[in-house]
Amino acid sequence: MSLLALEGLSVSLGGRRVVDGVSLAVAPGDFVGLIGPNGAGKSTLMRAALGLLPAAGGRRLGGEDVARLSPPERARRAAWLPQEREIAWPVSVQTLVGLGRAPWRRPGAAFSEADRAAVADAMARADVARFADRPATALSGGERARVLIARALAQAAPLVMADEPAAGLDPAHQIALMETFSALAAEGRGVVASMHDLGLAARWCGRLALLDAGRLVAFGPPAEVLTEARLAAVYGVRCRLDWIEGAPSVTPLGRTAKDAPATLELSGPAAPGGS
Amino acid sequence: MSGRAVLAALAALVAALFALSLTTGPAGLGAWEGLRALALGADGGDAAAALVMRELRLPRAILGLAVGATLGLSGAALQGYLRNPLAEPGLIGASAGATLGAVLTIHTGLAAAFALALPLAGLGGALVAVAAVTALAGGERPSGGGALTLILAGVAVTSLMAALTSLALNLSPNPFAAVEIVFWMLGSLTDRSMLHVQLALPFMALGWALLATLGRGLDALTLGEDAAASIGTNLARLRLCAVLGTAASVGAATSVSGAIGFVGLVAPHLMRPLVGAQPSRLLPAAALAGAALVLAADVAVRLIAPERDLKLGVVTALIGAPFFLWLVWRARERLT
């Protein structure tokens, strides 16, 4: 049974069709990277898939129609890490991560042993355990991002969806995050993460979903999805594709000629850093 | 201090101030004498003392407690819901609506003809204002923009209600009515009867019950509306409870006491550091702190100038504004 199944999902925002007929399925063990240019509809696709936006078409979480799930039922099937890293009040990191347990706790009930274990595990995975008692608002941007990742992990949902979770992290923590998501997939959970770093996506994701202007252009293993022609067509960039240490590697070199500003072409080989 | 210790200390403070409020006044009753008369009534032998205690001081103290708790609780709830430390109970129009309703009864002379006309019209005004705000703030969307549209609708309706109140004052039939309107608007608990308590308390209790259900959702909202929805928060229901709870309790409180400023803003600020800034834990603490602030201010009003009928709302603003300034100053130093 798939954790997430979209069939012809379409979303219109303000009269404009932002997501257009997307069908895809995420099964246990999948780590799917959602890639595409700015404004391609990645965030909208994920929010609609979770039932946070009205949409047309089929969307099922764990086999059940999203529209028929109550908010807590939905939260037990999928965790969501929005791009906005909002922390409104200076609550402790531990308290914040504990919010991820909300869908599993009865109103007014104290934290159970299982809740505590899930919070501790999530904080360890996101490498924030040493901040446990600090106010979350006093942390740096990257540290906050990790605290919020820990919050999503503490939710212990079979599916984790994250909107640009790697943005703003240093390389070591980016790789650690990818390892964490890979480990979740290896445990039989599903992960969908939108990403702009194609190199990171190519190396770590089991499959990539390439979105352009609301349409799913390609969906498959990174080596199949990432081709020079496709990247030029969708992103307007020339890329070099290599195979390094057993995984595809993408190096964006420059914009395709038609989009590049004329001044750069004129400056030719004399430009700093040129040829 | 642990959460329970904070609440216990606050409850003890409120109880002490409640007793102090009961034993403060111009009747010249000793503390012990007064409490005895309150407990035993006319059977205690002093009918005059029993009358003062039961008909004047007890309703005043009860209203001080209830109005203060209302302001603190609704302030904490709205700050949590809007994720804005500047939110205060008047923001969604309930107090401006209650003020307009009450002022109209003074303007038309209805308040003089029928004692309960004023608080009843206040309640009606609060309901009309909040209905307008919820209608303006629009249909329920699954998420996004909800809090902001509520603030804007609240500002719009509050401005309109304030303008109409000014119009009533502008066109007041005689100078006495104008003075009465202005004095009422300053906010006071003087000469309120048990009838006022019976009228306002059920609405306030209903509001408290609604606001008390918010804790979990407000905690979740710390992460923003989208993330809160994704961990199982029903945002539409949360907003409805926040708005109706504030409307019922603040509308009723304003109807009997007039506008009492700054308590709803300051009480949550005072308590936030003591409860680890967690919105759910802030609710009861801010309610108790609000009750303590209003009771203390109402005692101060009677002690500072017993003959001058100093208004409660004036004192809370006089103490509240500089205090708030100091809070902002301190927060600024911590941030830079």
Coordinates of N, CA and C in Angstrom, one line a residue, chain A residues 47 52 54 71-72 74-75 78 80 82 86-91 95-96 99 102-103 105-108 148 151 155, chain B residues 79-80 83-85 142-143 216 219-227 229-234 272 276-279:
Chain A
R47 N 1.6 20.8 -0.1 CA 0.5 21.3 0.8 C -0.8 20.7 0.4
L52 N -3.8 20.5 3.1 CA -3.8 21.9 3.6 C -4.3 22.9 2.6
P54 N -7.3 23.3 -0.8 CA -8.3 22.6 -1.6 C -7.7 22.3 -3.0
P71 N -8.1 16.2 11.2 CA -6.7 16.7 11.3 C -5.8 15.8 12.1
P72 N -6.2 15.2 13.3 CA -5.3 14.4 14.0 C -4.9 13.1 13.2
R74 N -4.8 12.7 10.0 CA -3.9 13.1 9.0 C -2.5 13.2 9.5
A75 N -2.4 13.8 10.7 CA -1.1 14.1 11.3 C -0.4 12.8 11.7
A78 N 1.1 11.6 8.2 CA 2.1 12.4 7.5 C 2.6 13.5 8.3
W80 N 4.7 17.2 8.3 CA 5.0 18.2 7.4 C 5.9 19.3 7.9
P82 N 7.2 22.8 6.9 CA 7.0 23.9 6.0 C 8.3 24.6 5.8
E86 N 9.0 29.1 11.3 CA 8.4 30.0 12.3 C 8.5 29.4 13.7
I87 N 9.0 30.2 14.6 CA 9.0 29.9 16.1 C 8.5 31.1 16.8
A88 N 7.2 31.2 17.2 CA 6.6 32.4 17.6 C 7.1 32.9 19.0
W89 N 7.3 31.9 19.9 CA 7.6 32.3 21.3 C 8.9 31.6 21.7
P90 N 9.6 32.2 22.7 CA 10.9 31.6 23.1 C 10.7 30.4 24.0
V91 N 10.0 29.4 23.5 CA 9.9 28.1 24.3 C 11.2 27.3 24.2
T95 N 10.5 21.5 24.5 CA 9.0 21.8 24.4 C 8.6 21.8 22.9
L96 N 9.4 22.5 22.1 CA 9.1 22.7 20.7 C 9.1 21.3 20.0
L99 N 6.1 19.2 20.5 CA 4.8 19.5 19.8 C 4.5 18.5 18.8
A102 N 1.9 15.9 19.4 CA 0.5 16.3 19.7 C -0.5 15.3 19.1
P103 N -0.3 14.8 17.8 CA -1.4 13.9 17.3 C -1.5 12.6 18.0
R105 N -1.2 12.3 21.5 CA -1.5 12.5 22.9 C -3.0 12.9 23.1
R106 N -3.6 12.4 24.1 CA -5.0 12.8 24.4 C -4.9 14.2 25.0
P107 N -5.9 15.0 24.8 CA -5.9 16.3 25.4 C -5.7 16.3 26.9
G108 N -4.7 17.1 27.3 CA -4.4 17.3 28.7 C -3.6 16.2 29.3
L148 N 13.4 22.3 14.1 CA 12.1 22.0 13.4 C 12.1 20.7 12.7
R151 N 11.3 18.3 15.3 CA 9.9 18.3 15.6 C 9.1 17.4 14.7
Q155 N 7.2 13.4 15.3 CA 5.8 13.0 15.0 C 5.6 11.6 14.6
Chain B
Q79 N -3.0 36.9 22.2 CA -1.6 36.9 21.8 C -1.1 35.6 21.3
G80 N -1.6 34.5 21.9 CA -1.2 33.2 21.4 C -1.8 32.9 20.0
R83 N -0.2 35.2 17.5 CA 1.3 35.1 17.6 C 1.9 36.5 17.6
N84 N 1.3 37.4 18.3 CA 1.7 38.8 18.4 C 1.6 39.3 19.8
P85 N 2.7 39.6 20.4 CA 2.7 40.1 21.8 C 2.0 41.4 22.0
P142 N -8.6 26.5 4.9 CA -7.8 25.5 5.7 C -6.7 26.1 6.4
S143 N -6.0 27.1 5.7 CA -4.9 27.8 6.5 C -4.5 29.0 5.7
R216 N -3.8 23.7 23.8 CA -3.1 22.8 22.9 C -2.9 23.4 21.5
D219 N -0.4 26.2 21.6 CA 1.0 25.6 21.6 C 1.4 25.3 20.2
A220 N 0.5 24.6 19.5 CA 0.8 24.1 18.1 C 1.1 25.3 17.2
L221 N 0.3 26.4 17.4 CA 0.5 27.6 16.6 C 1.8 28.3 16.7
T222 N 2.6 27.9 17.8 CA 3.9 28.4 17.9 C 4.7 28.2 16.6
L223 N 4.4 27.1 15.9 CA 5.1 26.7 14.7 C 4.5 27.4 13.4
G224 N 3.5 28.2 13.6 CA 2.8 28.8 12.4 C 1.6 28.0 12.0
E225 N 0.7 28.6 11.2 CA -0.6 28.0 10.9 C -0.5 26.7 10.2
D226 N 0.4 26.7 9.2 CA 0.5 25.5 8.3 C 1.0 24.3 9.1
A227 N 2.1 24.5 9.9 CA 2.6 23.4 10.7 C 1.6 23.0 11.8
A229 N -1.6 23.1 11.6 CA -2.6 22.3 10.9 C -2.1 20.9 10.7
S230 N -0.8 20.8 10.3 CA -0.2 19.5 10.0 C 0.0 18.6 11.2
I231 N 0.0 19.2 12.4 CA 0.1 18.3 13.6 C -1.3 18.1 14.2
G232 N -2.3 18.3 13.5 CA -3.6 17.9 13.9 C -4.5 19.0 14.5
T233 N -4.1 20.3 14.4 CA -4.9 21.4 14.9 C -6.0 21.7 13.9
N234 N -7.2 21.8 14.4 CA -8.4 22.3 13.6 C -8.4 23.8 13.7
R272 N 4.8 35.5 31.0 CA 5.4 34.7 30.0 C 6.7 34.1 30.4
G276 N 7.9 29.6 30.9 CA 8.7 29.1 29.8 C 8.0 29.5 28.4
A277 N 7.3 30.6 28.4 CA 6.7 31.2 27.2 C 5.7 30.2 26.5
Q278 N 5.3 29.1 27.1 CA 4.4 28.2 26.5 C 3.0 28.7 26.5
P279 N 2.3 28.9 25.4 CA 1.0 29.5 25.4 C 0.0 28.8 26.3

